[in-house]
Coordinates of C-alpha atoms (C1' of nucleotides) in Angstrom, one line a residue:
Chain A
M111 CA -15.4 -28.0 4.0
R112 CA -13.6 -30.8 5.9
I113 CA -10.8 -30.1 8.3
L114 CA -8.6 -32.7 9.9
I115 CA -7.0 -31.9 13.3
V116 CA -4.0 -33.9 14.4
E117 CA -3.6 -33.1 18.0
D118 CA -3.3 -35.3 21.2
E119 CA -4.5 -33.0 23.9
P120 CA -8.3 -33.3 24.3
G121 CA -8.6 -29.9 25.9
I122 CA -7.4 -28.3 22.7
Y123 CA -9.0 -30.5 20.1
N124 CA -12.4 -30.5 21.7
F125 CA -12.3 -26.7 21.9
L126 CA -11.4 -26.6 18.3
K127 CA -13.8 -29.2 17.1
Q128 CA -16.7 -27.4 18.8
G129 CA -15.7 -24.0 17.5
L130 CA -15.2 -25.1 14.0
E131 CA -18.4 -27.1 13.8
E132 CA -20.3 -24.0 14.9
E133 CA -18.8 -22.4 11.9
S134 CA -20.1 -25.3 9.9
Y135 CA -16.9 -27.1 9.0
A136 CA -16.8 -30.9 9.2
V137 CA -14.1 -31.8 11.7
D138 CA -12.2 -35.0 12.3
I139 CA -9.7 -35.7 15.0
A140 CA -6.5 -37.8 15.0
E141 CA -4.8 -38.1 18.3
E142 CA -1.8 -40.0 17.0
G143 CA 0.7 -39.2 14.2
K144 CA 0.6 -42.3 12.0
K145 CA -3.2 -42.4 12.1
G146 CA -3.2 -38.6 11.3
L147 CA -1.1 -39.2 8.1
Q148 CA -3.2 -42.1 7.1
L149 CA -6.4 -40.1 7.4
A150 CA -4.9 -37.0 5.7
L151 CA -3.8 -39.2 2.7
S152 CA -7.3 -40.3 2.2
G153 CA -7.7 -37.0 0.4
E154 CA -11.0 -36.2 2.0
Y155 CA -9.9 -33.0 3.7
D156 CA -9.7 -29.5 2.5
L157 CA -7.3 -28.3 5.2
L158 CA -5.0 -29.8 7.9
L159 CA -4.4 -28.4 11.3
L160 CA -1.2 -30.1 12.7
D161 CA 0.1 -29.9 16.1
W162 CA 3.9 -29.6 16.2
M163 CA 4.3 -32.5 18.6
V164 CA 2.1 -35.6 18.4
P165 CA 2.9 -39.1 19.5
G166 CA 4.0 -41.5 16.8
M167 CA 5.0 -39.0 14.1
S168 CA 5.9 -35.3 14.2
G169 CA 3.6 -32.8 12.6
I170 CA 6.5 -31.9 10.3
E171 CA 6.9 -35.4 9.0
I172 CA 3.2 -35.6 8.4
C173 CA 3.3 -32.4 6.5
R174 CA 6.2 -33.5 4.4
Q175 CA 4.6 -36.9 3.5
F176 CA 1.3 -35.3 2.8
R177 CA 2.8 -32.6 0.5
K178 CA 4.2 -35.3 -1.8
E179 CA 0.6 -36.3 -2.6
F180 CA -1.3 -33.1 -2.2
K181 CA 0.3 -30.0 -3.4
D182 CA -2.5 -27.6 -3.0
T183 CA -4.3 -28.5 0.2
P184 CA -3.4 -25.9 2.9
V185 CA -1.6 -27.0 6.1
I186 CA -1.5 -24.9 9.2
F187 CA 0.7 -25.7 12.2
L188 CA -0.3 -25.2 15.8
T189 CA 2.9 -24.6 17.7
A190 CA 4.0 -23.7 21.1
K191 CA 7.4 -22.9 19.8
D192 CA 8.1 -19.6 18.1
T193 CA 11.9 -19.9 17.8
V194 CA 13.1 -19.2 14.3
D195 CA 14.8 -22.6 14.0
E196 CA 11.6 -24.5 14.5
T197 CA 9.3 -22.6 12.1
I198 CA 11.8 -22.9 9.3
F199 CA 11.4 -26.5 9.1
G200 CA 7.6 -26.1 9.1
L201 CA 7.8 -23.8 6.2
Q202 CA 10.3 -25.9 4.4
A203 CA 8.1 -28.9 4.9
G204 CA 5.4 -27.0 2.9
A205 CA 3.2 -25.5 5.6
N206 CA 1.1 -22.6 4.5
D207 CA 0.8 -20.9 7.8
Y208 CA 1.3 -21.4 11.5
I209 CA -0.1 -20.1 14.7
K210 CA 1.4 -19.9 18.1
K211 CA -0.2 -21.4 21.2
P212 CA -2.0 -19.9 23.0
F213 CA -4.1 -18.4 20.3
H214 CA -7.5 -16.7 20.0
F215 CA -10.0 -18.9 18.2
E216 CA -11.0 -15.9 16.1
E217 CA -7.5 -15.6 14.8
L218 CA -7.2 -19.2 13.9
L219 CA -10.6 -19.0 12.1
E220 CA -9.4 -16.0 10.2
R221 CA -6.3 -17.8 9.0
I222 CA -8.3 -20.9 8.0
K223 CA -10.6 -18.7 6.0
V224 CA -7.7 -17.1 4.2
Q225 CA -6.3 -20.4 3.3
L226 CA -9.6 -21.7 2.1
R227 CA -10.7 -18.6 0.2
P228 CA -8.6 -18.7 -2.9
K229 CA -8.8 -22.5 -3.5
S230 CA -8.8 -21.8 -7.2
G231 CA -5.4 -21.1 -8.5
E232 CA -4.0 -18.7 -6.0
H233 CA -0.9 -20.0 -4.4
S234 CA 0.7 -18.7 -1.2
I235 CA 4.1 -20.3 -1.6
F236 CA 6.6 -19.4 -4.4
K237 CA 10.0 -20.8 -5.1
L238 CA 13.0 -19.3 -6.9
G239 CA 16.1 -21.4 -6.8
N240 CA 16.7 -22.0 -3.2
I241 CA 14.5 -19.1 -2.2
T242 CA 11.1 -19.7 -0.7
L243 CA 8.6 -17.0 -0.2
N244 CA 5.3 -17.4 1.7
T245 CA 2.7 -14.7 1.2
T246 CA 0.5 -15.6 4.2
T247 CA 3.2 -15.7 6.8
H248 CA 5.2 -13.0 5.0
Q249 CA 8.4 -14.9 5.4
V250 CA 11.3 -15.5 3.1
L251 CA 13.9 -18.3 3.3
K252 CA 17.1 -18.7 1.5
A253 CA 18.1 -22.4 1.9
E254 CA 17.9 -22.9 5.7
E255 CA 18.2 -19.2 6.5
V256 CA 15.3 -16.8 7.3
I257 CA 15.8 -13.5 5.4
S258 CA 14.2 -10.6 7.1
L259 CA 12.7 -8.2 4.6
T260 CA 10.7 -5.0 5.0
Q261 CA 7.2 -4.6 3.6
K262 CA 8.3 -3.0 0.3
E263 CA 11.2 -5.4 -0.2
F264 CA 8.8 -8.3 0.4
A265 CA 6.2 -6.8 -2.0
L266 CA 8.8 -6.4 -4.7
L267 CA 10.2 -9.8 -4.4
E268 CA 6.7 -11.3 -4.3
Y269 CA 5.8 -9.5 -7.6
L270 CA 9.0 -10.7 -9.3
M271 CA 8.4 -14.3 -8.0
R272 CA 4.8 -14.3 -9.0
N273 CA 6.1 -13.4 -12.5
K274 CA 9.0 -15.9 -12.6
G275 CA 10.5 -16.0 -15.9
I276 CA 8.6 -13.1 -17.3
V277 CA 10.4 -9.8 -17.8
C278 CA 8.7 -7.2 -15.6
R279 CA 8.7 -3.6 -17.0
R280 CA 9.4 -0.9 -14.6
S281 CA 6.0 0.8 -15.2
R282 CA 4.2 -2.4 -14.3
I283 CA 6.2 -2.9 -11.1
I284 CA 5.5 0.7 -10.1
E285 CA 1.8 0.2 -10.7
S286 CA 1.5 -3.1 -8.9
V287 CA 4.0 -2.6 -6.0
W288 CA 3.8 1.1 -5.5
D289 CA 0.4 1.8 -6.8
I290 CA 1.6 4.8 -8.8
H291 CA -0.2 5.2 -12.1
F292 CA 1.3 8.1 -13.8
E293 CA 4.9 9.4 -13.7
Y294 CA 7.4 6.5 -13.8
N295 CA 10.3 8.8 -13.3
T296 CA 11.6 7.6 -10.0
G297 CA 14.5 5.4 -9.0
V298 CA 12.9 3.5 -6.2
I299 CA 12.8 0.2 -7.9
D300 CA 16.6 0.2 -8.5
V301 CA 17.2 1.0 -4.9
Y302 CA 15.1 -1.9 -3.7
I303 CA 16.4 -4.4 -6.3
N304 CA 19.8 -3.4 -4.9
A305 CA 18.6 -4.1 -1.3
L306 CA 17.1 -7.4 -2.3
R307 CA 20.2 -8.6 -4.0
K308 CA 22.2 -7.6 -0.9
K309 CA 19.9 -9.3 1.6
L310 CA 19.5 -12.4 -0.4
K311 CA 23.2 -12.4 -1.1
L312 CA 22.8 -13.0 -4.8
G313 CA 26.3 -13.3 -6.2
E314 CA 27.4 -13.9 -9.8
D315 CA 26.6 -17.6 -9.5
E316 CA 23.1 -17.0 -8.1
N317 CA 21.9 -14.2 -10.2
Y318 CA 18.2 -14.9 -9.7
I319 CA 17.2 -11.3 -10.2
Q320 CA 18.5 -10.2 -13.6
T321 CA 18.5 -6.8 -15.1
V322 CA 17.0 -6.4 -18.5
R323 CA 18.5 -3.2 -19.7
G324 CA 15.9 -0.6 -20.8
V325 CA 13.0 -2.6 -19.7
G326 CA 13.1 -3.9 -16.1
Y327 CA 13.9 -7.0 -14.2
V328 CA 13.3 -10.8 -14.3
A329 CA 13.3 -13.4 -11.7
K330 CA 14.9 -16.5 -13.2
E331 CA 16.5 -19.8 -12.0
I332 CA 19.6 -18.9 -14.1
Chain B
M774 CA -18.0 8.3 -25.7
R775 CA -18.4 12.0 -26.5
I776 CA -15.8 14.5 -25.5
L777 CA -16.1 18.3 -25.7
I778 CA -13.0 20.3 -26.0
V779 CA -13.1 24.1 -25.1
E780 CA -9.9 25.5 -26.4
D781 CA -9.1 28.4 -28.7
E782 CA -5.8 27.4 -30.2
P783 CA -6.3 25.4 -33.4
G784 CA -2.8 23.9 -33.1
I785 CA -3.8 22.3 -29.8
Y786 CA -7.4 21.3 -30.6
N787 CA -6.7 19.8 -33.9
F788 CA -4.0 17.7 -32.4
L789 CA -6.3 16.6 -29.6
K790 CA -9.3 16.0 -31.9
Q791 CA -7.2 13.8 -34.2
G792 CA -5.6 11.8 -31.5
L793 CA -8.9 11.3 -29.6
E794 CA -10.7 10.3 -32.7
E795 CA -8.1 7.7 -33.5
E796 CA -9.0 6.3 -30.0
S797 CA -12.6 6.3 -31.2
Y798 CA -14.0 9.1 -29.1
A799 CA -16.5 11.5 -30.7
V800 CA -15.0 15.0 -30.3
D801 CA -16.6 18.4 -30.6
I802 CA -14.7 21.7 -30.3
A803 CA -15.7 25.0 -28.9
E804 CA -13.3 27.9 -29.5
E805 CA -15.2 30.3 -27.3
G806 CA -16.3 30.2 -23.7
K807 CA -20.0 31.0 -23.9
K808 CA -20.5 28.6 -26.8
G809 CA -18.5 26.0 -24.9
L810 CA -20.8 26.2 -21.9
Q811 CA -23.9 26.2 -24.0
L812 CA -22.7 23.0 -25.7
A813 CA -21.7 21.4 -22.5
L814 CA -25.1 22.1 -20.9
S815 CA -26.7 20.2 -23.7
G816 CA -25.8 17.1 -21.8
E817 CA -24.5 15.2 -24.7
Y818 CA -21.0 14.8 -23.4
D819 CA -19.3 12.2 -21.2
L820 CA -16.3 14.3 -20.5
L821 CA -15.1 17.9 -20.8
L822 CA -11.6 19.1 -21.5
L823 CA -11.4 22.8 -20.6
D824 CA -8.6 25.2 -21.3
W825 CA -7.8 27.5 -18.6
M826 CA -8.0 30.6 -20.6
V827 CA -10.6 30.9 -23.4
P828 CA -12.1 34.1 -24.9
G829 CA -15.5 34.9 -23.6
M830 CA -15.6 33.0 -20.4
S831 CA -12.9 31.4 -18.3
G832 CA -12.6 27.6 -18.0
I833 CA -13.2 27.8 -14.3
E834 CA -16.5 29.7 -14.8
I835 CA -17.6 27.1 -17.4
C836 CA -16.8 24.4 -15.0
R837 CA -18.7 25.9 -12.1
Q838 CA -21.8 26.5 -14.1
F839 CA -21.6 23.1 -15.7
R840 CA -21.2 21.5 -12.2
K841 CA -24.5 22.9 -11.0
E842 CA -26.4 20.8 -13.6
F843 CA -24.1 17.8 -14.1
K844 CA -22.6 16.5 -10.9
D845 CA -21.0 13.4 -12.2
T846 CA -19.6 14.2 -15.6
P847 CA -15.8 14.4 -15.3
V848 CA -14.0 17.7 -16.2
I849 CA -10.3 17.9 -16.9
F850 CA -8.4 21.2 -17.1
L851 CA -5.7 21.9 -19.6
T852 CA -3.5 24.5 -17.9
A853 CA -0.2 26.2 -18.6
K854 CA -0.1 27.4 -15.0
D855 CA 1.0 25.1 -12.2
T856 CA 1.0 27.7 -9.5
V857 CA -0.9 26.5 -6.4
D858 CA -3.2 29.6 -6.3
E859 CA -4.6 28.8 -9.8
T860 CA -5.2 25.1 -9.4
I861 CA -7.1 25.6 -6.2
F862 CA -9.9 27.4 -8.0
G863 CA -10.1 24.6 -10.5
L864 CA -10.5 22.0 -7.9
Q865 CA -13.0 24.2 -6.0
A866 CA -15.0 24.7 -9.2
G867 CA -15.4 20.9 -9.3
A868 CA -12.7 19.8 -11.8
N869 CA -11.8 16.1 -11.5
D870 CA -8.2 16.4 -12.8
Y871 CA -5.9 18.8 -14.6
I872 CA -2.9 18.4 -16.8
K873 CA -0.1 20.9 -17.4
K874 CA 0.8 22.1 -20.8
P875 CA 2.9 20.9 -22.5
F876 CA 1.7 17.3 -22.0
H877 CA 2.3 14.0 -23.7
F878 CA -0.8 12.8 -25.5
E879 CA -0.4 9.4 -23.9
E880 CA -0.7 10.9 -20.4
L881 CA -3.8 12.9 -21.2
L882 CA -5.3 9.7 -22.7
E883 CA -4.5 7.8 -19.5
R884 CA -6.3 10.4 -17.5
I885 CA -9.3 10.5 -19.6
K886 CA -9.6 6.7 -19.4
V887 CA -9.3 6.9 -15.6
Q888 CA -12.1 9.4 -15.5
L889 CA -14.4 7.5 -17.8
R890 CA -13.7 4.1 -16.3
P891 CA -15.8 4.0 -13.2
K892 CA -18.8 5.9 -14.7
S893 CA -21.1 3.8 -12.5
G894 CA -21.0 5.1 -8.9
E895 CA -17.3 5.7 -8.3
H896 CA -16.7 9.3 -7.4
S897 CA -13.4 11.0 -7.3
I898 CA -14.3 14.1 -5.3
F899 CA -15.4 13.9 -1.8
K900 CA -16.5 16.7 0.6
L901 CA -16.6 17.0 4.3
G902 CA -17.6 20.4 5.7
N903 CA -15.1 22.8 4.0
I904 CA -12.7 20.0 3.2
T905 CA -12.5 18.8 -0.4
L906 CA -10.6 15.7 -1.3
N907 CA -9.8 14.6 -4.9
T908 CA -8.7 11.1 -5.4
T909 CA -7.3 11.5 -8.9
T910 CA -5.1 14.5 -8.2
H911 CA -4.4 13.4 -4.7
Q912 CA -5.1 16.9 -3.4
V913 CA -6.9 18.1 -0.4
L914 CA -8.3 21.6 0.3
K915 CA -9.5 23.2 3.4
A916 CA -11.5 26.2 2.3
E917 CA -9.1 28.1 0.0
E918 CA -6.0 26.4 1.4
V919 CA -4.1 23.5 -0.1
I920 CA -3.3 21.0 2.7
S921 CA -0.2 18.9 1.9
L922 CA -0.7 15.3 3.1
T923 CA 1.5 12.2 2.9
Q924 CA 0.4 9.1 1.2
K925 CA -0.9 7.3 4.3
E926 CA -2.5 10.5 5.7
F927 CA -4.3 10.9 2.4
A928 CA -5.3 7.2 2.2
L929 CA -6.8 7.4 5.8
L930 CA -8.6 10.6 5.1
E931 CA -10.0 9.2 1.9
Y932 CA -11.2 6.1 3.7
L933 CA -13.0 8.1 6.3
M934 CA -14.5 10.5 3.8
R935 CA -15.7 7.6 1.5
N936 CA -17.5 6.4 4.6
K937 CA -18.8 9.8 5.8
G938 CA -21.3 9.4 8.6
I939 CA -20.5 5.8 9.1
V940 CA -18.5 4.7 12.2
C941 CA -15.3 3.1 11.0
R942 CA -13.9 0.3 13.2
R943 CA -10.2 0.2 13.7
S944 CA -10.0 -3.3 12.3
R945 CA -11.6 -2.2 9.0
I946 CA -9.4 0.8 8.7
I947 CA -6.3 -1.3 9.3
E948 CA -7.5 -3.8 6.6
S949 CA -8.3 -1.2 4.0
V950 CA -5.7 1.5 4.5
W951 CA -2.8 -0.6 5.7
D952 CA -3.7 -3.9 4.2
I953 CA -3.0 -5.8 7.5
H954 CA -5.3 -8.7 8.0
F955 CA -4.5 -10.1 11.4
E956 CA -3.2 -8.4 14.5
Y957 CA -5.0 -5.1 15.1
N958 CA -2.7 -4.4 18.1
T959 CA -1.0 -1.3 16.7
G960 CA -1.4 2.3 17.5
V961 CA -0.7 3.6 14.0
I962 CA -4.2 4.7 13.3
D963 CA -4.3 7.0 16.3
V964 CA -1.0 8.6 15.3
Y965 CA -2.3 9.3 11.9
I966 CA -5.7 10.6 13.1
N967 CA -3.7 12.9 15.3
A968 CA -1.6 14.1 12.3
L969 CA -4.7 14.7 10.2
R970 CA -6.4 16.7 12.9
K971 CA -3.4 18.8 13.2
K972 CA -2.7 19.4 9.5
L973 CA -6.5 20.1 8.9
K974 CA -6.5 22.3 12.0
L975 CA -9.7 20.7 13.3
G976 CA -10.5 22.5 16.5
E977 CA -13.4 22.1 18.9
D978 CA -15.8 23.9 16.5
E979 CA -14.8 21.9 13.4
N980 CA -14.5 18.4 14.9
Y981 CA -15.0 16.6 11.6
I982 CA -13.1 13.6 12.6
Q983 CA -14.8 12.3 15.8
T984 CA -13.5 9.5 18.1
V985 CA -15.9 6.7 18.9
R986 CA -14.6 5.2 22.1
G987 CA -13.9 1.5 21.9
V988 CA -14.7 1.3 18.2
G989 CA -12.9 3.7 15.9
Y990 CA -13.6 7.0 14.1
V991 CA -16.3 8.8 12.1
A992 CA -16.0 11.6 9.6
K993 CA -19.1 13.9 10.1
E994 CA -20.2 17.3 9.4
I995 CA -20.8 17.9 13.1
Chain C
dT1396 C1' -18.1 12.0 44.4
dT1397 C1' -14.2 9.5 44.3
dT1398 C1' -11.3 5.9 42.7
dG1399 C1' -9.5 2.9 39.4
dC1400 C1' -9.1 1.3 34.9
dT1401 C1' -9.0 1.4 30.1
dC1402 C1' -8.5 3.6 25.9
dG1403 C1' -7.1 7.4 23.1
dA1404 C1' -3.9 11.5 22.6
dT1405 C1' 0.5 13.0 22.0
dG1406 C1' 5.5 13.3 21.4
dA1407 C1' 9.9 11.4 20.6
dG1408 C1' 12.7 8.2 18.6
dA1409 C1' 13.6 4.2 15.5
dA1410 C1' 12.9 2.0 11.1
dT1411 C1' 11.5 2.1 6.6
dT1412 C1' 10.9 4.3 2.4
dT1413 C1' 12.0 7.7 -1.0
dT1414 C1' 14.8 11.1 -3.2
dA1415 C1' 18.9 12.7 -5.1
dA1416 C1' 23.6 12.8 -6.5
dT1417 C1' 27.5 10.3 -8.1
dC1418 C1' 29.9 6.4 -10.1
dG1419 C1' 30.5 2.6 -13.3
dT1420 C1' 29.5 0.0 -17.2
dA1421 C1' 27.1 -1.8 -21.4
dG1422 C1' 26.0 -0.8 -25.8
dA1423 C1' 26.0 2.5 -29.7
dA1424 C1' 28.4 5.5 -32.8
dG1425 C1' 32.3 6.9 -34.9
Chain D
dC88 C1' 39.1 -0.1 -31.0
dT89 C1' 38.0 4.1 -28.8
dT90 C1' 34.8 7.4 -27.2
dC91 C1' 30.3 8.8 -25.9
dT92 C1' 26.0 8.3 -23.9
dA93 C1' 22.5 6.6 -21.4
dC94 C1' 21.1 3.6 -18.0
dG95 C1' 21.5 1.1 -13.9
dA96 C1' 24.2 0.5 -9.4
dT97 C1' 25.3 2.4 -5.3
dT98 C1' 25.5 5.5 -1.4
dA99 C1' 24.0 9.0 1.5
dA100 C1' 20.6 12.0 3.2
dA101 C1' 15.8 13.5 3.6
dA102 C1' 11.1 12.4 4.4
dT103 C1' 7.7 9.4 5.8
dT104 C1' 5.9 5.8 8.5
dC105 C1' 5.7 3.1 12.6
dT106 C1' 6.6 1.9 17.4
dC107 C1' 6.8 2.8 22.0
dA108 C1' 6.3 5.2 26.2
dT109 C1' 3.9 8.5 28.8
dC110 C1' 0.0 11.4 29.9
dG111 C1' -4.8 12.6 30.3
dA112 C1' -9.7 12.0 29.8
dG113 C1' -13.9 9.1 29.8
dC114 C1' -16.4 5.6 31.9
dA115 C1' -17.8 2.3 35.4
dA116 C1' -18.0 0.7 40.1
dA117 C1' -18.0 1.7 44.8

DNA sequence: TTTGCTCGATGAGAATTTTAATCGTAGAAG
DNA sequence: CTTCTACGATTAAAATTCTCATCGAGCAAA
């Protein structure tokens, strides 16, 4: 597995390079933005680690450009900033995950493994209209805005978005999201659908989560 | 797959026999208790459906005797009673599940399938000292007493009991029971261990859930 | 043995999740 | 077209789950 690190501080990239090579990844470094993008676009890498701020071109811009060509290669941001405003753009630019400096190497390794594991098919980012849902970071955006959801709300939305366009029966939802296998006689789903619609502010014009009377719900782009 | 039904009411057993045969199970009937046990002990069956009350010998007694010989063959009770007192004995006798009359055939079928599915290895009943935990019915007994646990309490206890004798690290517990994969910096486990010890009334003498300092917890029979 | 430090126990409060009851509306029946 | 019924929407309250702060015990170092 080949990893490209775009990062200008030798202290950090040497530390990373050594650690990752011990884990038997092949690691290349780019200290400058344009060079980084150029290398990334060569298509030889299985994963990108981008620093937020690099000379020449921002990590975000590299990510955006890279995404145009490579839809499935995971991108992880290394960032000192954890303000909401900043991470939004990272996610919008198509990043799969981000990690705040300073971080434990172990944790970064874990996240790299998570991203490389599925490789075949499994996606971590789902879109529905102007809603973006990222399963690794557990974040949801509507347009520019971060929507804060609880565990169950997130799980339900994820289920619906994974099955975009397909009508989801209540019984299946209960099985997948709530792990209940007999007895579908509960109203929880309705309550959570309600909460989602409210938090996502889905009005008449943006009715992304539609009710299918007698059956269940569908996520649809109208 | 062969199923033995021990039940004296023709109305019920004919209905069951027909339905199950349509699902391509081989079905035998015993209308009387002793005969039922004798057939069961022949070892030709993959699953037993026992009525609570049959002439000659109670379903419970059949179950108990049967369990001595066959540890892994699933037993499901058909019962009109749903009082706590009664079902306790069923579970103590080693039943894997029970269903209350009147029941929908679909539901019984579901439960039969659940019991037959794992077949290889997977158990649904776990013991730890005088504690019995049944994963299909989601019930826990301590001696004669039913212990009412919440979902999470149950899930944690199940995890510990599945790993009886093995020290469970916090990180593994968090992954399995809570499905959290990074960040182990939460105290939830402790809180739930505390709740379990309280509800199960584990004193000094019955310290079935032991703390392993710096690592996690073990379920042990002292 | 004593001291200090870390980790687990415990309890209380906040947040989430679930249940339950009521209201409104779509679709069926008349 | 009107009425009835059943299902979903919605709200409030109960139960569970989680977080946080404090306390106490175990272990190591002096």
